[in-house]
mmCIF file of C-alpha atoms in Angstrom:
data_model
loop_
_atom_site.group_PDB
_atom_site.id
_atom_site.type_symbol
_atom_site.label_atom_id
_atom_site.label_comp_id
_atom_site.label_asym_id
_atom_site.label_seq_id
_atom_site.Cartn_x
_atom_site.Cartn_y
_atom_site.Cartn_z
ATOM 1 C CA MET A 1434 3.643 5.035 -33.573
ATOM 2 C CA ASN A 1435 1.852 1.693 -33.140
ATOM 3 C CA LYS A 1436 1.060 0.118 -29.794
ATOM 4 C CA LEU A 1437 4.305 -0.932 -28.176
ATOM 5 C CA PRO A 1438 4.369 -4.190 -26.164
ATOM 6 C CA SER A 1439 7.473 -2.890 -24.390
ATOM 7 C CA LEU A 1440 5.439 -0.078 -22.804
ATOM 8 C CA GLN A 1441 2.862 -2.576 -21.573
ATOM 9 C CA ALA A 1442 5.671 -4.624 -20.040
ATOM 10 C CA LEU A 1443 7.018 -1.509 -18.313
ATOM 11 C CA ARG A 1444 3.524 -0.795 -16.988
ATOM 12 C CA GLY A 1445 3.491 -4.330 -15.632
ATOM 13 C CA ILE A 1446 6.821 -3.771 -13.890
ATOM 14 C CA ALA A 1447 5.582 -0.452 -12.498
ATOM 15 C CA VAL A 1448 2.425 -1.871 -10.955
ATOM 16 C CA LEU A 1449 4.242 -4.908 -9.546
ATOM 17 C CA GLY A 1450 6.664 -2.493 -7.901
ATOM 18 C CA VAL A 1451 3.809 -0.585 -6.264
ATOM 19 C CA VAL A 1452 2.208 -3.846 -5.112
ATOM 20 C CA ALA A 1453 5.543 -4.993 -3.639
ATOM 21 C CA PHE A 1454 5.939 -1.691 -1.798
ATOM 22 C CA HIS A 1455 2.500 -1.903 -0.208
ATOM 23 C CA SER A 1456 3.074 -5.581 0.609
ATOM 24 C CA LEU A 1457 5.868 -4.441 2.921
ATOM 25 C CA SER A 1458 3.420 -2.558 5.138
ATOM 26 C CA ILE A 1459 0.941 -5.460 5.086
ATOM 27 C CA GLU A 1460 3.656 -7.857 6.277
ATOM 28 C CA GLN A 1461 4.786 -5.463 8.983
ATOM 29 C CA LYS A 1462 1.209 -5.000 10.195
ATOM 30 C CA TYR A 1463 -0.034 -8.594 10.163
ATOM 31 C CA SER A 1464 2.959 -10.957 10.374
ATOM 32 C CA GLY A 1465 3.447 -10.759 14.120
ATOM 33 C CA GLY A 1466 6.913 -9.292 13.931
ATOM 34 C CA ASP A 1467 8.885 -11.666 11.692
ATOM 35 C CA ILE A 1468 9.760 -10.109 8.320
ATOM 36 C CA LEU A 1469 10.502 -11.877 5.039
ATOM 37 C CA LEU A 1470 10.280 -9.146 2.403
ATOM 38 C CA PRO A 1471 13.497 -7.105 2.009
ATOM 39 C CA ASP A 1472 13.517 -3.372 2.650
ATOM 40 C CA LEU A 1473 14.845 -2.933 -0.907
ATOM 41 C CA LEU A 1474 11.261 -3.351 -2.130
ATOM 42 C CA ARG A 1475 10.651 0.229 -1.004
ATOM 43 C CA VAL A 1476 12.052 1.152 -4.414
ATOM 44 C CA GLY A 1477 8.818 -0.272 -5.801
ATOM 45 C CA GLN A 1478 6.953 2.901 -4.874
ATOM 46 C CA SER A 1479 8.775 4.562 -7.770
ATOM 47 C CA GLY A 1480 6.483 2.528 -10.020
ATOM 48 C CA VAL A 1481 4.177 5.560 -9.835
ATOM 49 C CA ASP A 1482 7.000 7.712 -11.211
ATOM 50 C CA LEU A 1483 7.410 5.237 -14.075
ATOM 51 C CA PHE A 1484 3.673 5.491 -14.772
ATOM 52 C CA PHE A 1485 4.010 9.282 -15.034
ATOM 53 C CA VAL A 1486 6.925 9.035 -17.476
ATOM 54 C CA ILE A 1487 5.080 6.461 -19.603
ATOM 55 C CA SER A 1488 1.981 8.682 -19.553
ATOM 56 C CA GLY A 1489 3.920 11.630 -20.951
ATOM 57 C CA PHE A 1490 5.439 9.406 -23.631
ATOM 58 C CA VAL A 1491 2.051 8.020 -24.661
ATOM 59 C CA MET A 1492 0.391 11.443 -24.790
ATOM 60 C CA VAL A 1493 2.898 12.572 -27.408
ATOM 61 C CA THR A 1494 2.648 9.437 -29.526
ATOM 62 C CA VAL A 1495 -1.170 9.253 -29.596
ATOM 63 C CA THR A 1496 -1.600 12.943 -30.468
ATOM 64 C CA GLU A 1497 0.987 13.134 -33.247
ATOM 65 C CA GLY A 1498 -0.632 14.990 -36.165
ATOM 66 C CA ARG A 1499 -3.749 15.881 -34.114
ATOM 67 C CA PHE A 1500 -2.848 19.431 -33.037
ATOM 68 C CA GLU A 1501 -4.875 22.617 -33.707
ATOM 69 C CA ARG A 1502 -8.147 20.803 -34.405
ATOM 70 C CA SER A 1503 -11.075 21.096 -31.998
ATOM 71 C CA SER A 1504 -12.485 17.684 -32.917
ATOM 72 C CA GLU A 1505 -9.123 16.070 -32.192
ATOM 73 C CA ILE A 1506 -8.921 17.837 -28.850
ATOM 74 C CA MET A 1507 -12.339 16.445 -27.938
ATOM 75 C CA TRP A 1508 -11.145 13.009 -29.128
ATOM 76 C CA PHE A 1509 -8.182 13.315 -26.765
ATOM 77 C CA LEU A 1510 -10.198 14.515 -23.768
ATOM 78 C CA TRP A 1511 -12.857 11.861 -24.210
ATOM 79 C CA GLY A 1512 -10.222 9.130 -24.344
ATOM 80 C CA ARG A 1513 -8.372 10.382 -21.284
ATOM 81 C CA ILE A 1514 -11.383 11.058 -19.066
ATOM 82 C CA THR A 1515 -13.146 7.782 -19.894
ATOM 83 C CA ARG A 1516 -9.870 5.948 -19.374
ATOM 84 C CA ILE A 1517 -9.587 7.271 -15.823
ATOM 85 C CA HIS A 1518 -12.988 7.963 -14.294
ATOM 86 C CA PRO A 1519 -15.498 5.144 -14.984
ATOM 87 C CA THR A 1520 -13.237 2.304 -13.824
ATOM 88 C CA TYR A 1521 -12.092 4.394 -10.874
ATOM 89 C CA TRP A 1522 -15.700 5.079 -9.878
ATOM 90 C CA PHE A 1523 -16.323 1.344 -9.532
ATOM 91 C CA TYR A 1524 -13.552 1.077 -6.926
ATOM 92 C CA PHE A 1525 -14.575 4.335 -5.306
ATOM 93 C CA LEU A 1526 -18.097 2.988 -4.736
ATOM 94 C CA LEU A 1527 -16.698 -0.319 -3.508
ATOM 95 C CA THR A 1528 -14.401 1.456 -1.044
ATOM 96 C CA ALA A 1529 -17.184 3.838 -0.020
ATOM 97 C CA ALA A 1530 -19.398 0.863 0.823
ATOM 98 C CA VAL A 1531 -16.653 -0.540 3.067
ATOM 99 C CA PHE A 1532 -16.135 2.926 4.548
ATOM 100 C CA LEU A 1533 -19.808 3.278 5.462
ATOM 101 C CA VAL A 1534 -19.978 -0.171 7.069
ATOM 102 C CA LYS A 1535 -16.492 -0.355 8.609
ATOM 103 C CA PRO A 1536 -15.018 3.178 8.627
ATOM 104 C CA ASN A 1537 -12.026 2.040 10.678
ATOM 105 C CA TRP A 1538 -10.903 -0.173 7.774
ATOM 106 C CA VAL A 1539 -10.363 2.760 5.388
ATOM 107 C CA ASN A 1540 -7.927 5.696 5.409
ATOM 108 C CA SER A 1541 -6.309 4.808 8.711
ATOM 109 C CA SER A 1542 -3.410 7.160 7.901
ATOM 110 C CA GLN A 1543 -5.862 10.093 7.929
ATOM 111 C CA GLY A 1544 -7.902 9.180 10.966
ATOM 112 C CA HIS A 1545 -10.473 7.300 8.855
ATOM 113 C CA GLN A 1546 -11.684 10.582 7.352
ATOM 114 C CA ALA A 1547 -12.460 11.306 3.705
ATOM 115 C CA GLN A 1548 -13.847 14.068 1.507
ATOM 116 C CA LEU A 1549 -16.276 12.072 -0.599
ATOM 117 C CA ILE A 1550 -17.109 14.642 -3.283
ATOM 118 C CA SER A 1551 -13.509 15.566 -4.092
ATOM 119 C CA SER A 1552 -12.602 11.876 -3.969
ATOM 120 C CA PHE A 1553 -15.387 10.977 -6.387
ATOM 121 C CA LEU A 1554 -14.486 13.712 -8.869
ATOM 122 C CA LEU A 1555 -10.708 13.358 -8.322
ATOM 123 C CA LEU A 1556 -10.358 17.010 -7.409
ATOM 124 C CA PRO A 1557 -7.328 18.441 -5.561
ATOM 125 C CA SER A 1558 -7.814 18.216 -1.808
ATOM 126 C CA ASN A 1559 -5.896 18.506 1.434
ATOM 127 C CA GLN A 1560 -6.699 14.850 2.112
ATOM 128 C CA LEU A 1561 -5.929 11.688 0.195
ATOM 129 C CA PRO A 1562 -8.828 10.345 -1.890
ATOM 130 C CA LEU A 1563 -10.992 7.605 -0.406
ATOM 131 C CA VAL A 1564 -9.238 5.177 -2.762
ATOM 132 C CA MET A 1565 -5.815 5.996 -1.380
ATOM 133 C CA VAL A 1566 -3.764 5.298 -4.515
ATOM 134 C CA ALA A 1567 -5.975 7.612 -6.579
ATOM 135 C CA TRP A 1568 -3.819 10.584 -5.533
ATOM 136 C CA SER A 1569 -1.742 9.820 -8.631
ATOM 137 C CA LEU A 1570 -4.853 10.036 -10.828
ATOM 138 C CA ILE A 1571 -5.338 13.639 -9.724
ATOM 139 C CA HIS A 1572 -1.871 14.386 -11.055
ATOM 140 C CA GLU A 1573 -2.654 12.476 -14.256
ATOM 141 C CA LEU A 1574 -5.761 14.567 -14.842
ATOM 142 C CA TRP A 1575 -3.718 17.733 -14.384
ATOM 143 C CA PHE A 1576 -1.216 16.467 -16.959
ATOM 144 C CA TYR A 1577 -4.057 15.833 -19.399
ATOM 145 C CA LEU A 1578 -5.553 19.288 -18.834
ATOM 146 C CA ALA A 1579 -2.211 21.023 -19.375
ATOM 147 C CA PHE A 1580 -1.488 18.904 -22.446
ATOM 148 C CA THR A 1581 -4.941 19.726 -23.853
ATOM 149 C CA ILE A 1582 -3.979 23.414 -23.760
ATOM 150 C CA LEU A 1583 -0.821 22.594 -25.736
ATOM 151 C CA LEU A 1584 -2.929 20.738 -28.320
ATOM 152 C CA ARG A 1585 -4.555 24.018 -29.322
ATOM 153 C CA PHE A 1586 -1.285 25.278 -30.804
ATOM 154 C CA HIS A 1587 0.805 24.081 -33.724
ATOM 155 C CA GLU A 1588 2.699 20.875 -33.108
ATOM 156 C CA ARG A 1589 6.053 22.577 -33.684
ATOM 157 C CA PHE A 1590 5.492 24.521 -30.454
ATOM 158 C CA LEU A 1591 5.160 21.349 -28.367
ATOM 159 C CA PHE A 1592 8.871 20.880 -27.658
ATOM 160 C CA PRO A 1593 9.589 24.477 -26.544
ATOM 161 C CA SER A 1594 6.297 24.574 -24.607
ATOM 162 C CA LEU A 1595 7.286 21.493 -22.635
ATOM 163 C CA LEU A 1596 10.663 23.076 -21.848
ATOM 164 C CA VAL A 1597 8.973 26.286 -20.657
ATOM 165 C CA TRP A 1598 6.500 24.278 -18.569
ATOM 166 C CA GLY A 1599 9.355 22.353 -16.972
ATOM 167 C CA ALA A 1600 11.327 25.537 -16.319
ATOM 168 C CA ILE A 1601 8.337 27.212 -14.630
ATOM 169 C CA VAL A 1602 7.747 24.202 -12.360
ATOM 170 C CA THR A 1603 11.444 23.999 -11.477
ATOM 171 C CA ILE A 1604 11.931 27.712 -10.773
ATOM 172 C CA LEU A 1605 8.779 28.073 -8.679
ATOM 173 C CA ASN A 1606 9.701 25.009 -6.621
ATOM 174 C CA LEU A 1607 13.068 26.585 -5.911
ATOM 175 C CA LEU A 1608 11.535 29.941 -4.969
ATOM 176 C CA VAL A 1609 8.461 28.979 -2.943
ATOM 177 C CA THR A 1610 7.385 26.171 -0.645
ATOM 178 C CA VAL A 1611 4.792 24.459 -2.805
ATOM 179 C CA ALA A 1612 3.510 22.420 0.160
ATOM 180 C CA ASP A 1613 2.219 25.660 1.736
ATOM 181 C CA LEU A 1614 0.045 26.553 -1.266
ATOM 182 C CA SER A 1615 -3.581 25.631 -1.921
ATOM 183 C CA ALA A 1616 -4.428 22.081 -2.933
ATOM 184 C CA THR A 1617 -4.961 23.082 -6.575
ATOM 185 C CA ALA A 1618 -1.714 25.040 -6.746
ATOM 186 C CA ARG A 1619 0.176 22.117 -5.215
ATOM 187 C CA ILE A 1620 -1.017 19.832 -7.997
ATOM 188 C CA ALA A 1621 -0.291 22.365 -10.754
ATOM 189 C CA LEU A 1622 3.219 23.102 -9.506
ATOM 190 C CA HIS A 1623 4.152 19.690 -8.145
ATOM 191 C CA PRO A 1624 7.502 18.334 -9.389
ATOM 192 C CA TYR A 1625 5.692 15.213 -10.635
ATOM 193 C CA SER A 1626 4.893 17.334 -13.689
ATOM 194 C CA LEU A 1627 8.588 17.083 -14.560
ATOM 195 C CA GLU A 1628 8.272 13.315 -14.905
ATOM 196 C CA PHE A 1629 5.368 13.697 -17.296
ATOM 197 C CA ILE A 1630 7.375 16.282 -19.252
ATOM 198 C CA ILE A 1631 10.416 13.986 -19.373
ATOM 199 C CA GLY A 1632 8.215 11.228 -20.775
ATOM 200 C CA ALA A 1633 6.757 13.604 -23.368
ATOM 201 C CA LEU A 1634 10.228 14.767 -24.429
ATOM 202 C CA THR A 1635 11.252 11.120 -24.737
ATOM 203 C CA GLY A 1636 8.273 10.518 -26.997
ATOM 204 C CA ILE A 1637 9.191 13.506 -29.174
ATOM 205 C CA SER A 1638 12.799 12.340 -29.529
ATOM 206 C CA LEU A 1639 11.710 8.893 -30.681
ATOM 207 C CA SER A 1640 9.013 10.167 -33.033
ATOM 208 C CA LYS A 1641 11.254 12.508 -35.018
ATOM 209 C CA GLU A 1642 12.893 10.882 -38.020
ATOM 210 C CA HIS A 1643 16.082 12.944 -37.876
ATOM 211 C CA ALA A 1644 16.514 12.988 -34.100
ATOM 212 C CA PRO A 1645 19.642 11.257 -32.736
ATOM 213 C CA LYS A 1646 18.997 7.603 -31.958
ATOM 214 C CA LEU A 1647 20.711 5.175 -29.622
ATOM 215 C CA SER A 1648 22.294 2.116 -31.151
ATOM 216 C CA ALA A 1649 20.995 -1.221 -29.897
ATOM 217 C CA ARG A 1650 24.258 -1.723 -27.998
ATOM 218 C CA ASN A 1651 24.036 1.662 -26.262
ATOM 219 C CA ALA A 1652 20.377 1.024 -25.465
ATOM 220 C CA VAL A 1653 21.325 -2.186 -23.668
ATOM 221 C CA LEU A 1654 24.120 -0.382 -21.795
ATOM 222 C CA THR A 1655 21.672 2.326 -20.720
ATOM 223 C CA ILE A 1656 19.243 -0.255 -19.350
ATOM 224 C CA VAL A 1657 22.086 -1.968 -17.483
ATOM 225 C CA PHE A 1658 23.119 1.401 -16.032
ATOM 226 C CA VAL A 1659 19.598 2.196 -14.814
ATOM 227 C CA LEU A 1660 19.180 -1.211 -13.206
ATOM 228 C CA SER A 1661 22.656 -1.681 -11.736
ATOM 229 C CA ILE A 1662 23.545 1.895 -10.763
ATOM 230 C CA GLY A 1663 20.386 3.986 -10.931
ATOM 231 C CA PHE A 1664 18.275 1.916 -8.563
ATOM 232 C CA PRO A 1665 21.061 1.530 -5.960
ATOM 233 C CA ILE A 1666 21.453 5.322 -6.033
ATOM 234 C CA ILE A 1667 17.716 5.789 -5.486
ATOM 235 C CA TYR A 1668 17.733 3.342 -2.578
ATOM 236 C CA GLY A 1669 21.101 4.202 -1.074
ATOM 237 C CA PHE A 1670 20.538 7.956 -0.984
ATOM 238 C CA ASP A 1671 16.873 7.638 0.089
ATOM 239 C CA ILE A 1672 15.773 9.722 -2.873
ATOM 240 C CA LEU A 1673 12.270 8.287 -2.586
ATOM 241 C CA LYS A 1674 11.759 10.200 0.648
ATOM 242 C CA GLN A 1675 12.265 13.461 -1.217
ATOM 243 C CA GLU A 1676 9.115 15.121 -2.565
ATOM 244 C CA GLY A 1677 10.759 17.938 -4.467
ATOM 245 C CA ILE A 1678 12.741 18.573 -7.611
ATOM 246 C CA LEU A 1679 15.457 16.091 -6.614
ATOM 247 C CA ARG A 1680 13.164 13.059 -6.660
ATOM 248 C CA ALA A 1681 11.348 14.014 -9.828
ATOM 249 C CA GLY A 1682 14.555 14.990 -11.605
ATOM 250 C CA VAL A 1683 16.597 11.923 -10.693
ATOM 251 C CA ILE A 1684 13.898 9.259 -10.926
ATOM 252 C CA GLY A 1685 12.169 10.875 -13.904
ATOM 253 C CA THR A 1686 15.444 11.074 -15.829
ATOM 254 C CA LEU A 1687 16.362 7.452 -15.053
ATOM 255 C CA TYR A 1688 12.944 6.232 -16.160
ATOM 256 C CA GLY A 1689 13.073 8.480 -19.225
ATOM 257 C CA PHE A 1690 16.285 6.751 -20.280
ATOM 258 C CA LEU A 1691 14.747 3.367 -19.487
ATOM 259 C CA VAL A 1692 11.678 4.014 -21.653
ATOM 260 C CA PHE A 1693 13.825 5.451 -24.452
ATOM 261 C CA SER A 1694 16.142 2.439 -24.414
ATOM 262 C CA VAL A 1695 13.473 -0.253 -24.202
ATOM 263 C CA VAL A 1696 11.418 1.273 -27.011
ATOM 264 C CA THR A 1697 14.590 1.716 -29.103
ATOM 265 C CA LEU A 1698 15.418 -1.980 -28.740
ATOM 266 C CA GLU A 1699 11.877 -2.895 -29.748
ATOM 267 C CA GLN A 1700 12.131 -0.697 -32.828
ATOM 268 C CA PHE A 1701 15.409 -2.442 -33.721
ATOM 269 C CA HIS A 1702 13.597 -5.779 -33.210
ATOM 270 C CA LYS A 1703 16.206 -6.635 -30.577
ATOM 271 C CA PHE A 1704 13.758 -6.990 -27.721
ATOM 272 C CA ALA A 1705 10.535 -8.911 -27.249
ATOM 273 C CA ALA A 1706 8.648 -7.999 -24.107
ATOM 274 C CA PRO A 1707 7.731 -11.078 -22.031
ATOM 275 C CA LYS A 1708 4.092 -12.016 -22.541
ATOM 276 C CA SER A 1709 3.620 -12.324 -18.784
ATOM 277 C CA LEU A 1710 4.662 -8.705 -18.226
ATOM 278 C CA GLN A 1711 2.516 -7.544 -21.145
ATOM 279 C CA PHE A 1712 -0.410 -9.303 -19.492
ATOM 280 C CA ILE A 1713 0.272 -7.566 -16.173
ATOM 281 C CA GLY A 1714 0.589 -4.298 -18.093
ATOM 282 C CA ASP A 1715 -2.800 -4.829 -19.727
ATOM 283 C CA ILE A 1716 -4.484 -5.242 -16.346
ATOM 284 C CA SER A 1717 -2.225 -2.747 -14.532
ATOM 285 C CA TYR A 1718 -4.886 -0.057 -14.032
ATOM 286 C CA THR A 1719 -7.290 -2.486 -12.370
ATOM 287 C CA VAL A 1720 -4.460 -3.954 -10.294
ATOM 288 C CA TYR A 1721 -3.369 -0.472 -9.245
ATOM 289 C CA LEU A 1722 -6.858 0.594 -8.153
ATOM 290 C CA SER A 1723 -7.760 -2.658 -6.393
ATOM 291 C CA HIS A 1724 -4.541 -3.950 -4.862
ATOM 292 C CA VAL A 1725 -4.743 -2.054 -1.555
ATOM 293 C CA LEU A 1726 -8.210 -3.497 -0.873
ATOM 294 C CA VAL A 1727 -7.037 -6.977 -1.865
ATOM 295 C CA LEU A 1728 -3.849 -6.790 0.199
ATOM 296 C CA SER A 1729 -5.760 -5.526 3.235
ATOM 297 C CA ALA A 1730 -8.202 -8.435 2.955
ATOM 298 C CA ILE A 1731 -5.317 -10.929 2.723
ATOM 299 C CA GLY A 1732 -3.677 -9.263 5.727
ATOM 300 C CA ARG A 1733 -6.780 -9.624 7.887
ATOM 301 C CA LEU A 1734 -7.145 -13.251 6.805
ATOM 302 C CA TRP A 1735 -3.465 -13.769 7.660
ATOM 303 C CA LEU A 1736 -4.008 -12.368 11.140
ATOM 304 C CA ILE A 1737 -6.964 -14.678 11.789
ATOM 305 C CA ALA A 1738 -5.800 -17.936 10.209
ATOM 306 C CA SER A 1739 -2.009 -17.920 10.231
ATOM 307 C CA PRO A 1740 -0.823 -21.579 10.066
ATOM 308 C CA ALA A 1741 2.646 -20.841 11.475
ATOM 309 C CA PRO A 1742 2.687 -17.513 13.343
ATOM 310 C CA ASN A 1743 6.097 -18.104 14.933
ATOM 311 C CA SER A 1744 8.006 -18.881 11.733
ATOM 312 C CA LEU A 1745 8.574 -17.401 8.307
ATOM 313 C CA LEU A 1746 6.435 -20.119 6.706
ATOM 314 C CA ASP A 1747 3.281 -18.051 7.115
ATOM 315 C CA ASN A 1748 5.107 -15.075 5.552
ATOM 316 C CA VAL A 1749 5.997 -17.152 2.503
ATOM 317 C CA LEU A 1750 2.454 -18.433 2.135
ATOM 318 C CA ALA A 1751 0.977 -14.952 2.659
ATOM 319 C CA CYS A 1752 3.298 -13.328 0.106
ATOM 320 C CA ILE A 1753 2.485 -15.977 -2.493
ATOM 321 C CA MET A 1754 -1.206 -15.509 -1.786
ATOM 322 C CA MET A 1755 -0.934 -11.712 -1.984
ATOM 323 C CA LEU A 1756 0.658 -11.831 -5.428
ATOM 324 C CA ALA A 1757 -1.659 -14.535 -6.724
ATOM 325 C CA VAL A 1758 -4.867 -12.884 -5.506
ATOM 326 C CA VAL A 1759 -3.815 -9.380 -6.601
ATOM 327 C CA VAL A 1760 -3.065 -10.612 -10.132
ATOM 328 C CA GLY A 1761 -6.026 -13.005 -10.185
ATOM 329 C CA TYR A 1762 -8.496 -10.341 -9.154
ATOM 330 C CA GLY A 1763 -6.772 -7.890 -11.509
ATOM 331 C CA TRP A 1764 -7.547 -10.171 -14.433
ATOM 332 C CA ILE A 1765 -11.163 -10.729 -13.328
ATOM 333 C CA GLY A 1766 -11.711 -7.041 -12.636
ATOM 334 C CA TYR A 1767 -10.179 -6.103 -15.965
ATOM 335 C CA ARG A 1768 -12.369 -8.517 -17.907
ATOM 336 C CA MET A 1769 -15.595 -7.728 -16.046
ATOM 337 C CA VAL A 1770 -15.249 -3.998 -15.342
ATOM 338 C CA GLU A 1771 -12.418 -2.167 -17.090
ATOM 339 C CA GLN A 1772 -12.473 -3.886 -20.489
ATOM 340 C CA PRO A 1773 -16.236 -3.479 -21.080
ATOM 341 C CA ILE A 1774 -15.975 0.192 -20.103
ATOM 342 C CA LEU A 1775 -13.087 0.701 -22.534
ATOM 343 C CA GLN A 1776 -14.980 -1.038 -25.332
ATOM 344 C CA VAL A 1777 -17.982 1.249 -24.891
ATOM 345 C CA SER A 1778 -15.694 4.289 -24.696
ATOM 346 C CA HIS A 1779 -13.865 3.348 -27.893
ATOM 347 C CA ARG A 1780 -17.100 2.738 -29.787
ATOM 348 C CA LEU A 1781 -18.514 6.091 -28.747
ATOM 349 C CA ARG A 1782 -15.255 7.868 -29.545
ATOM 350 C CA ALA A 1783 -15.166 6.303 -32.997
ATOM 351 C CA ARG A 1784 -18.789 7.298 -33.633
ATOM 352 C CA TRP A 1785 -18.585 10.845 -32.296
ATOM 353 C CA PHE A 1786 -15.062 12.024 -32.974
ATOM 354 C CA GLU A 1787 -13.211 9.814 -35.437
ATOM 355 C CA ASN A 1788 -16.055 9.818 -37.987
ATOM 356 C CA GLY A 1789 -16.710 13.542 -37.676
ATOM 357 C CA LEU A 1790 -20.101 12.965 -36.049
ATOM 358 C CA CYS A 1791 -19.405 14.806 -32.846
ATOM 359 C CA PRO A 1792 -22.753 15.386 -31.093
ATOM 360 C CA ARG A 1793 -24.020 18.906 -30.591
ATOM 361 C CA SER A 1794 -23.140 18.761 -26.908
ATOM 362 C CA CYS A 1795 -19.412 18.404 -27.602
ATOM 363 C CA HIS A 1796 -19.476 21.402 -29.980
ATOM 364 C CA ASN A 1797 -20.872 23.445 -27.127
ATOM 365 C CA GLN A 1798 -17.956 22.635 -24.818
#
C-alpha cells in the first residue's frame, strides 16, 4: 500500500489534539485565573491513542510480503529504531540541559526528579522520562519488539497471532492489577497494546483483496458517528480517566473505525486530505517531542509580559502564540533535525538492507 495522505492528516489531527490538551494546563497555570479554552479540549489527549492505532496500521502495511526473512526483519528494526531514537535524543539532550541548569523547570509532576539512563534509552521505569511525552515512545518500542517476533513467522499467522496477543492482554488485565507489576511487565501487558492491535487488524482488513469493504457512503456515516457520538461518549463518560481495558477498547475501536473509513474514502478517491493537515502530520513527531518545552516557554513569557492580565484578551493572544510557535518551531525542527536524520537513515537502510548488502555486524545480531 502506497503512502496515504489521509494517515498524515490523521497524525496532524492527533498531535494538534495533544497540543490542545497540554495548552489547557498552560492556561490554567499562567493566565491568572481567567480561562478561555473549553474543558472539551481534554479529549485531545486521546491523540496519543490515535497515534497507537495508526502505528499498528502502518506496521502491517509496510511489512506486507516481508515475513520470515532475516534481512527484512533487520530492515524493519532499523527503520523503527532510527525513526524513534535519534530525533528523540536531540530533545532529551535539550531537556537535560534545562534540567541541569534549572531543575525546577522540568518534571514538576514528579518532584523534579528523573532517571536519566532509562530516559535516554527509553526503557520502562517507575518514573516518567525526562521528556515527559516520551512515555508513549516506550510503548511504541514495545509494539515494535512484539511485532518483530511476529515477523519471524509466516504472514498467514499474523491475524490469529494478533488475536491471541489481544486476548492475553485482555485476560491478564482482568485477572491481575497490572499497575502493581514491575515497570517492564506494565508496559508489556498495558491495554495500550490493544490499540496497536486494533490498528494492525484494520491494516490487515484493508490490505486483503477479498475482505469486506465499506462503501463510500457507509465510510462517511462511520466518520460522522465517531465525531458526533463517539467523542461525546468519551467526554461525557470520562473514559479518558480510565487506564484499563475500557479506555483502550472504546477509544481504540472508535479510532480503528475512523482510520478504516478515512483510508477507504481515499481509496475510493472520495476524500482528499487537506494539505495543511498533511503538513502538520509530516512534522507531527517533532511537534510532539517539542511542544511541552515550547508551551512552557510561552507560559513563562505570558506570566512576565501579559498585556491584559485582567481580561481574556491576553488568553486569546497567548493561545494564538502557542499554536503559531508550536507549529513554527515544529517546521524548523523537522527541517533542521528530524528530516536530515531520516534521510541518513533511509540511505543507510537502502545500502545495507534493501540491496542485500547488510554489514557483518547486522548478521551477528
